[in-house]
PDB file of C-alpha atoms in Angstrom:
ATOM      1  CA  MET A   1      -4.927 -22.860  17.122  1.00 49.00           C
ATOM      2  CA  ALA A   2      -1.612 -24.559  16.314  1.00 51.00           C
ATOM      3  CA  TRP A   3       0.732 -22.886  13.884  1.00 58.00           C
ATOM      4  CA  GLY A   4       3.390 -25.576  13.520  1.00 58.00           C
ATOM      5  CA  ALA A   5       2.103 -27.470  10.450  1.00 62.00           C
ATOM      6  CA  ARG A   6       1.800 -25.578   7.194  1.00 66.00           C
ATOM      7  CA  THR A   7       0.286 -26.158   3.792  1.00 77.00           C
ATOM      8  CA  LYS A   8       0.754 -22.678   2.294  1.00 90.00           C
ATOM      9  CA  ARG A   9       3.226 -19.827   2.381  1.00 95.00           C
ATOM     10  CA  ARG A  10       2.607 -17.531   5.352  1.00 97.00           C
ATOM     11  CA  VAL A  11       2.981 -13.769   5.125  1.00 98.00           C
ATOM     12  CA  GLY A  12       2.544 -11.186   7.848  1.00 98.00           C
ATOM     13  CA  VAL A  13       1.033  -7.818   6.955  1.00 98.00           C
ATOM     14  CA  MET A  14       2.037  -5.130   9.431  1.00 98.00           C
ATOM     15  CA  GLY A  15      -0.142  -2.100   9.025  1.00 94.00           C
ATOM     16  CA  GLY A  16       0.545   1.184  10.763  1.00 93.00           C
ATOM     17  CA  THR A  17       1.142   4.873  10.366  1.00 94.00           C
ATOM     18  CA  PHE A  18       4.845   4.410  11.238  1.00 96.00           C
ATOM     19  CA  ASP A  19       5.174   8.050  12.220  1.00 97.00           C
ATOM     20  CA  PRO A  20       7.960   7.250  12.946  1.00 98.00           C
ATOM     21  CA  VAL A  21       8.682   3.530  12.738  1.00 98.00           C
ATOM     22  CA  HIS A  22      10.444   2.428  15.953  1.00 97.00           C
ATOM     23  CA  HIS A  23      12.064  -0.620  17.519  1.00 96.00           C
ATOM     24  CA  GLY A  24       8.733  -1.713  19.000  1.00 94.00           C
ATOM     25  CA  HIS A  25       7.398  -2.238  15.477  1.00 96.00           C
ATOM     26  CA  LEU A  26      10.476  -4.186  14.422  1.00 97.00           C
ATOM     27  CA  VAL A  27      10.572  -6.403  17.508  1.00 96.00           C
ATOM     28  CA  ALA A  28       6.836  -7.084  17.193  1.00 96.00           C
ATOM     29  CA  ALA A  29       7.224  -8.113  13.548  1.00 97.00           C
ATOM     30  CA  SER A  30      10.172 -10.334  14.421  1.00 97.00           C
ATOM     31  CA  GLU A  31       8.328 -12.003  17.311  1.00 97.00           C
ATOM     32  CA  VAL A  32       5.229 -12.670  15.212  1.00 97.00           C
ATOM     33  CA  LEU A  33       7.358 -13.999  12.359  1.00 98.00           C
ATOM     34  CA  GLU A  34       8.935 -16.522  14.732  1.00 97.00           C
ATOM     35  CA  SER A  35       5.846 -17.422  16.784  1.00 96.00           C
ATOM     36  CA  PHE A  36       3.585 -17.958  13.782  1.00 96.00           C
ATOM     37  CA  SER A  37       6.213 -19.483  11.466  1.00 96.00           C
ATOM     38  CA  LEU A  38       5.859 -16.754   8.845  1.00 98.00           C
ATOM     39  CA  ASP A  39       7.974 -16.593   5.703  1.00 97.00           C
ATOM     40  CA  GLU A  40       8.099 -12.793   5.625  1.00 98.00           C
ATOM     41  CA  VAL A  41       6.488  -9.665   7.005  1.00 98.00           C
ATOM     42  CA  ILE A  42       5.314  -6.882   4.719  1.00 98.00           C
ATOM     43  CA  PHE A  43       5.193  -3.437   6.344  1.00 98.00           C
ATOM     44  CA  VAL A  44       2.376  -1.358   4.886  1.00 98.00           C
ATOM     45  CA  PRO A  45       2.488   2.337   5.855  1.00 97.00           C
ATOM     46  CA  THR A  46      -0.994   3.810   5.813  1.00 94.00           C
ATOM     47  CA  GLY A  47      -2.005   6.402   3.276  1.00 90.00           C
ATOM     48  CA  GLU A  48      -4.863   8.667   4.371  1.00 83.00           C
ATOM     49  CA  GLN A  49      -5.929   7.274   7.759  1.00 71.00           C
ATOM     50  CA  PRO A  50      -9.664   7.770   8.446  1.00 67.00           C
ATOM     51  CA  PHE A  51      -9.149   7.318  12.202  1.00 60.00           C
ATOM     52  CA  LYS A  52      -6.377   9.915  12.617  1.00 57.00           C
ATOM     53  CA  GLU A  53      -7.970  12.988  11.146  1.00 59.00           C
ATOM     54  CA  ASP A  54      -7.623  14.783  14.493  1.00 61.00           C
ATOM     55  CA  ARG A  55      -3.861  15.256  14.082  1.00 70.00           C
ATOM     56  CA  ASP A  56      -1.362  16.075  11.388  1.00 84.00           C
ATOM     57  CA  VAL A  57       0.298  12.965   9.982  1.00 91.00           C
ATOM     58  CA  THR A  58       3.736  13.201   8.420  1.00 95.00           C
ATOM     59  CA  GLN A  59       3.842  13.071   4.620  1.00 94.00           C
ATOM     60  CA  ALA A  60       3.393   9.504   3.397  1.00 94.00           C
ATOM     61  CA  GLU A  61       6.642   9.475   1.406  1.00 96.00           C
ATOM     62  CA  HIS A  62       8.665  10.303   4.528  1.00 97.00           C
ATOM     63  CA  ARG A  63       6.940   7.560   6.517  1.00 97.00           C
ATOM     64  CA  TYR A  64       7.500   5.070   3.709  1.00 98.00           C
ATOM     65  CA  LEU A  65      11.202   5.901   3.365  1.00 98.00           C
ATOM     66  CA  MET A  66      11.796   5.757   7.123  1.00 98.00           C
ATOM     67  CA  THR A  67      10.231   2.288   7.127  1.00 98.00           C
ATOM     68  CA  VAL A  68      12.440   1.203   4.225  1.00 98.00           C
ATOM     69  CA  VAL A  69      15.518   2.434   6.111  1.00 98.00           C
ATOM     70  CA  ALA A  70      14.427   0.668   9.303  1.00 98.00           C
ATOM     71  CA  THR A  71      13.779  -2.715   7.662  1.00 98.00           C
ATOM     72  CA  ALA A  72      16.608  -2.782   5.101  1.00 98.00           C
ATOM     73  CA  SER A  73      18.887  -5.052   7.140  1.00 97.00           C
ATOM     74  CA  ASN A  74      16.338  -7.871   7.509  1.00 98.00           C
ATOM     75  CA  PRO A  75      15.861  -9.951   4.319  1.00 97.00           C
ATOM     76  CA  ARG A  76      12.506 -11.229   5.601  1.00 98.00           C
ATOM     77  CA  PHE A  77      11.077  -7.718   5.990  1.00 98.00           C
ATOM     78  CA  THR A  78       9.738  -5.802   2.987  1.00 98.00           C
ATOM     79  CA  VAL A  79       7.818  -2.531   2.619  1.00 98.00           C
ATOM     80  CA  SER A  80       4.796  -2.007   0.373  1.00 98.00           C
ATOM     81  CA  ARG A  81       3.562   1.231  -1.225  1.00 97.00           C
ATOM     82  CA  LEU A  82       0.127  -0.292  -1.649  1.00 97.00           C
ATOM     83  CA  GLU A  83      -1.712   2.096   0.645  1.00 96.00           C
ATOM     84  CA  ILE A  84       0.248   5.299   0.119  1.00 95.00           C
ATOM     85  CA  ASP A  85      -0.149   5.002  -3.671  1.00 96.00           C
ATOM     86  CA  ARG A  86      -3.866   4.253  -3.470  1.00 94.00           C
ATOM     87  CA  PRO A  87      -5.959   7.439  -3.806  1.00 91.00           C
ATOM     88  CA  GLY A  88      -8.530   8.290  -1.170  1.00 90.00           C
ATOM     89  CA  LYS A  89      -8.838   7.097   2.397  1.00 91.00           C
ATOM     90  CA  THR A  90      -7.028   3.958   3.481  1.00 91.00           C
ATOM     91  CA  TYR A  91      -9.118   0.952   4.487  1.00 94.00           C
ATOM     92  CA  THR A  92      -7.625  -2.349   5.627  1.00 95.00           C
ATOM     93  CA  ILE A  93     -10.260  -4.337   3.750  1.00 97.00           C
ATOM     94  CA  ASP A  94      -9.064  -2.881   0.427  1.00 97.00           C
ATOM     95  CA  THR A  95      -5.446  -3.683   1.256  1.00 97.00           C
ATOM     96  CA  LEU A  96      -6.191  -7.283   2.204  1.00 98.00           C
ATOM     97  CA  ARG A  97      -8.308  -7.782  -0.915  1.00 98.00           C
ATOM     98  CA  GLU A  98      -5.457  -6.540  -3.114  1.00 97.00           C
ATOM     99  CA  LEU A  99      -2.891  -8.664  -1.307  1.00 98.00           C
ATOM    100  CA  ARG A 100      -5.118 -11.707  -1.631  1.00 96.00           C
ATOM    101  CA  VAL A 101      -5.053 -11.194  -5.420  1.00 96.00           C
ATOM    102  CA  GLN A 102      -1.302 -10.507  -5.509  1.00 96.00           C
ATOM    103  CA  LEU A 103      -0.440 -13.428  -3.218  1.00 96.00           C
ATOM    104  CA  PRO A 104      -2.668 -16.367  -4.127  1.00 94.00           C
ATOM    105  CA  ASP A 105      -2.250 -19.580  -2.137  1.00 93.00           C
ATOM    106  CA  THR A 106      -0.852 -17.568   0.771  1.00 97.00           C
ATOM    107  CA  GLU A 107      -2.073 -17.320   4.350  1.00 97.00           C
ATOM    108  CA  LEU A 108      -2.179 -13.698   5.490  1.00 98.00           C
ATOM    109  CA  PHE A 109      -1.633 -12.606   9.087  1.00 98.00           C
ATOM    110  CA  PHE A 110      -2.512  -8.985   9.813  1.00 98.00           C
ATOM    111  CA  ILE A 111      -0.346  -7.565  12.613  1.00 97.00           C
ATOM    112  CA  THR A 112      -1.481  -4.547  14.599  1.00 93.00           C
ATOM    113  CA  GLY A 113      -1.331  -3.039  18.059  1.00 90.00           C
ATOM    114  CA  ALA A 114      -3.672  -4.927  20.384  1.00 88.00           C
ATOM    115  CA  ASP A 115      -5.304  -1.670  21.455  1.00 85.00           C
ATOM    116  CA  VAL A 116      -6.624  -1.352  17.896  1.00 88.00           C
ATOM    117  CA  LEU A 117      -8.447  -4.707  17.946  1.00 88.00           C
ATOM    118  CA  PRO A 118     -11.658  -3.447  19.623  1.00 86.00           C
ATOM    119  CA  GLN A 119     -12.000  -0.887  16.812  1.00 89.00           C
ATOM    120  CA  ILE A 120     -12.030  -3.552  14.104  1.00 91.00           C
ATOM    121  CA  LEU A 121     -15.765  -4.094  14.412  1.00 89.00           C
ATOM    122  CA  THR A 122     -16.221  -0.482  13.247  1.00 91.00           C
ATOM    123  CA  TRP A 123     -13.951  -0.857  10.209  1.00 93.00           C
ATOM    124  CA  LYS A 124     -15.237  -0.931   6.658  1.00 94.00           C
ATOM    125  CA  ASP A 125     -16.692  -4.352   5.717  1.00 96.00           C
ATOM    126  CA  ALA A 126     -15.495  -5.767   9.050  1.00 93.00           C
ATOM    127  CA  ASP A 127     -17.340  -9.071   8.605  1.00 92.00           C
ATOM    128  CA  GLU A 128     -15.194  -9.888   5.570  1.00 96.00           C
ATOM    129  CA  LEU A 129     -11.859  -9.193   7.269  1.00 96.00           C
ATOM    130  CA  TRP A 130     -11.730 -12.546   9.072  1.00 94.00           C
ATOM    131  CA  SER A 131     -12.003 -14.459   5.806  1.00 95.00           C
ATOM    132  CA  LEU A 132      -8.990 -12.636   4.361  1.00 97.00           C
ATOM    133  CA  ALA A 133      -6.487 -12.791   7.235  1.00 97.00           C
ATOM    134  CA  HIS A 134      -5.854 -13.967  10.762  1.00 97.00           C
ATOM    135  CA  PHE A 135      -5.452 -10.921  13.036  1.00 96.00           C
ATOM    136  CA  ILE A 136      -2.610 -10.750  15.559  1.00 96.00           C
ATOM    137  CA  GLY A 137      -2.701  -8.093  18.259  1.00 93.00           C
ATOM    138  CA  VAL A 138       0.691  -7.334  19.804  1.00 93.00           C
ATOM    139  CA  THR A 139       0.655  -5.932  23.320  1.00 89.00           C
ATOM    140  CA  ARG A 140       3.034  -5.170  26.154  1.00 82.00           C
ATOM    141  CA  PRO A 141       3.245  -7.769  28.948  1.00 80.00           C
ATOM    142  CA  GLY A 142       0.602  -7.495  31.650  1.00 75.00           C
ATOM    143  CA  HIS A 143      -1.686  -5.265  29.599  1.00 72.00           C
ATOM    144  CA  GLU A 144      -5.283  -6.399  29.973  1.00 74.00           C
ATOM    145  CA  LEU A 145      -7.385  -6.238  26.831  1.00 73.00           C
ATOM    146  CA  ASP A 146     -11.043  -6.927  26.189  1.00 73.00           C
ATOM    147  CA  VAL A 147     -11.459  -8.748  22.889  1.00 74.00           C
ATOM    148  CA  SER A 148     -15.050  -9.811  23.476  1.00 76.00           C
ATOM    149  CA  GLY A 149     -17.113  -9.615  20.330  1.00 81.00           C
ATOM    150  CA  LEU A 150     -14.200 -10.614  18.113  1.00 87.00           C
ATOM    151  CA  PRO A 151     -14.157 -14.093  16.552  1.00 89.00           C
ATOM    152  CA  GLU A 152     -11.995 -16.303  18.772  1.00 83.00           C
ATOM    153  CA  ALA A 153     -10.602 -18.284  15.836  1.00 86.00           C
ATOM    154  CA  GLY A 154      -9.742 -15.113  13.916  1.00 91.00           C
ATOM    155  CA  VAL A 155      -7.685 -13.265  16.523  1.00 93.00           C
ATOM    156  CA  SER A 156      -4.505 -14.009  18.499  1.00 93.00           C
ATOM    157  CA  LEU A 157      -2.678 -11.937  21.113  1.00 91.00           C
ATOM    158  CA  LEU A 158       1.091 -11.859  21.523  1.00 93.00           C
ATOM    159  CA  GLU A 159       2.987 -10.080  24.297  1.00 91.00           C
ATOM    160  CA  VAL A 160       6.006  -8.088  23.112  1.00 90.00           C
ATOM    161  CA  PRO A 161       8.095  -6.182  25.717  1.00 81.00           C
ATOM    162  CA  ALA A 162       9.279  -3.507  23.264  1.00 79.00           C
ATOM    163  CA  MET A 163       5.675  -2.402  22.645  1.00 80.00           C
ATOM    164  CA  ALA A 164       6.147   0.040  25.533  1.00 83.00           C
ATOM    165  CA  ILE A 165       7.787   2.290  22.911  1.00 91.00           C
ATOM    166  CA  SER A 166       5.306   4.510  21.074  1.00 91.00           C
ATOM    167  CA  SER A 167       5.499   6.730  18.008  1.00 95.00           C
ATOM    168  CA  THR A 168       3.723   9.484  19.940  1.00 94.00           C
ATOM    169  CA  ASP A 169       6.471   9.533  22.578  1.00 96.00           C
ATOM    170  CA  CYS A 170       9.147   9.578  19.868  1.00 97.00           C
ATOM    171  CA  ARG A 171       7.527  12.567  18.142  1.00 97.00           C
ATOM    172  CA  GLU A 172       7.181  14.420  21.441  1.00 96.00           C
ATOM    173  CA  ARG A 173      10.812  13.796  22.337  1.00 96.00           C
ATOM    174  CA  VAL A 174      12.005  15.149  18.995  1.00 96.00           C
ATOM    175  CA  ALA A 175       9.726  18.190  19.323  1.00 95.00           C
ATOM    176  CA  ALA A 176      11.220  18.854  22.762  1.00 94.00           C
ATOM    177  CA  GLY A 177      14.772  18.543  21.430  1.00 93.00           C
ATOM    178  CA  LYS A 178      15.403  15.247  23.201  1.00 95.00           C
ATOM    179  CA  PRO A 179      17.279  12.322  21.583  1.00 95.00           C
ATOM    180  CA  VAL A 180      15.499   9.255  20.249  1.00 96.00           C
ATOM    181  CA  TRP A 181      18.585   7.070  19.828  1.00 96.00           C
ATOM    182  CA  TYR A 182      17.826   3.410  20.642  1.00 95.00           C
ATOM    183  CA  LEU A 183      14.073   4.058  20.459  1.00 96.00           C
ATOM    184  CA  VAL A 184      14.140   4.142  16.660  1.00 97.00           C
ATOM    185  CA  PRO A 185      16.763   2.636  14.299  1.00 97.00           C
ATOM    186  CA  ASP A 186      19.928   4.685  13.747  1.00 97.00           C
ATOM    187  CA  GLY A 187      19.085   5.396  10.113  1.00 97.00           C
ATOM    188  CA  VAL A 188      15.660   6.717  11.104  1.00 98.00           C
ATOM    189  CA  VAL A 189      17.213   9.061  13.690  1.00 97.00           C
ATOM    190  CA  GLN A 190      19.417  10.471  10.943  1.00 96.00           C
ATOM    191  CA  TYR A 191      16.498  10.699   8.500  1.00 97.00           C
ATOM    192  CA  ILE A 192      14.442  12.650  11.043  1.00 97.00           C
ATOM    193  CA  ALA A 193      17.350  15.032  11.596  1.00 95.00           C
ATOM    194  CA  LYS A 194      18.054  15.481   7.874  1.00 95.00           C
ATOM    195  CA  TYR A 195      14.481  16.474   7.018  1.00 95.00           C
ATOM    196  CA  GLY A 196      13.653  18.251  10.271  1.00 95.00           C
ATOM    197  CA  LEU A 197      10.658  16.030  11.015  1.00 97.00           C
ATOM    198  CA  TYR A 198       8.599  16.583  14.179  1.00 96.00           C
ATOM    199  CA  ARG A 199      10.400  19.812  15.086  1.00 89.00           C
ATOM    200  CA  LYS A 200       8.262  22.788  16.036  1.00 77.00           C
ATOM    201  CA  GLY A 201      11.033  25.067  14.792  1.00 64.00           C
ATOM    202  CA  PRO A 202      14.084  24.650  12.537  1.00 55.00           C
ATOM    203  CA  ALA A 203      15.892  21.336  12.865  1.00 49.00           C
ATOM    204  CA  LYS A 204      18.929  21.278  15.094  1.00 49.00           C
ATOM    205  CA  VAL A 205      21.296  18.566  14.013  1.00 43.00           C
ATOM    206  CA  ASP A 206      23.111  18.781  17.372  1.00 45.00           C
ATOM    207  CA  ASP A 207      19.969  17.424  19.068  1.00 47.00           C
ATOM    208  CA  PHE A 208      20.470  14.170  17.163  1.00 45.00           C
ATOM    209  CA  SER A 209      24.205  13.801  17.642  1.00 48.00           C
ATOM    210  CA  ARG A 210      25.170  10.205  18.133  1.00 55.00           C
ATOM    211  CA  PRO A 211      26.266   9.355  21.693  1.00 52.00           C
ATOM    212  CA  THR A 212      30.043   9.332  22.064  1.00 49.00           C
ATOM    213  CA  SER A 213      31.434   5.826  21.830  1.00 47.00           C
ATOM    214  CA  ARG A 214      33.386   4.457  24.794  1.00 44.00           C
ATOM    215  CA  ARG A 215      36.488   4.082  22.627  1.00 43.00           C
ATOM    216  CA  ARG A 216      36.453   7.730  21.552  1.00 48.00           C
ATOM    217  CA  ALA A 217      35.716   8.875  25.091  1.00 45.00           C
ATOM    218  CA  ASN A 218      38.588   6.820  26.467  1.00 47.00           C
ATOM    219  CA  ALA A 219      40.934   8.110  23.774  1.00 46.00           C
ATOM    220  CA  ARG A 220      40.101  11.703  24.668  1.00 49.00           C
ATOM    221  CA  ALA A 221      40.564  10.964  28.351  1.00 45.00           C
ATOM    222  CA  GLN A 222      43.979   9.460  27.700  1.00 48.00           C
ATOM    223  CA  ASP A 223      45.005  12.426  25.565  1.00 49.00           C
ATOM    224  CA  SER A 224      44.102  14.791  28.398  1.00 46.00           C
ATOM    225  CA  MET A 225      46.209  12.923  30.969  1.00 44.00           C
ATOM    226  CA  THR A 226      49.554  14.472  31.908  1.00 46.00           C
ATOM    227  CA  LEU A 227      52.213  11.784  31.503  1.00 46.00           C
ATOM    228  CA  PRO A 228      55.392  11.882  33.638  1.00 46.00           C
ATOM    229  CA  PRO A 229      58.537  12.869  31.746  1.00 47.00           C
ATOM    230  CA  ARG A 230      60.456   9.921  30.363  1.00 42.00           C
ATOM    231  CA  THR A 231      64.005   9.574  31.637  1.00 41.00           C
ATOM    232  CA  VAL A 232      66.549   8.666  28.970  1.00 40.00           C
ATOM    233  CA  GLY A 233      68.151   5.346  29.712  1.00 42.00           C
ATOM    234  CA  ALA A 234      65.612   4.367  32.368  1.00 40.00           C
ATOM    235  CA  GLY A 235      65.266   0.654  32.889  1.00 39.00           C
ATOM    236  CA  LYS A 236      68.775  -0.226  31.809  1.00 31.00           C
TER     237      LYS A 236
END
């Protein structure tokens, strides 16, 4: 399917738990926006996820605010409270129906991790999903995926190198007291530290200290150097 010509506004809908949002999410959204000629991408943090009841999910408000912080610098990224404000379990079909009403005369492109695509056939009212949005599965290069059973015209795959980053790894690193700089946006690192998210014990701000810049490191090194005494009148 060619995506060059357009007759309507095109909007990407990036669903996810975003626990926490990381650079893989942002790069994926940016790549899809460019490859599919989208006008904007709406990030939609999930509310009560029916498929993640086996683990504790961070409070929705924290996940929403981290996503706002992460996307603030890109004018073509926005964040929706649609799912976290909706009572009850979160279902993609309900979100797409609401967005279809809110955004008439708009083509919707639902962006998700490619590993989620095989599960779509088990989602609520799955047969209706394809009439509401085109689904784009983002995957890391070289990752083989079986999409048999999914409508060929309704699904696209896009390789994104940064998808090697995962929220699970980020949470585990924080829990182990390891830094997550450059895996998640700077503001999200600071947000995690401020509210002590993902720690098994009390938050330790030192664990999130920003790496020393080269300029500051060089300045300290110069200060520690012993300079030879200056001779008055030297060079005359």
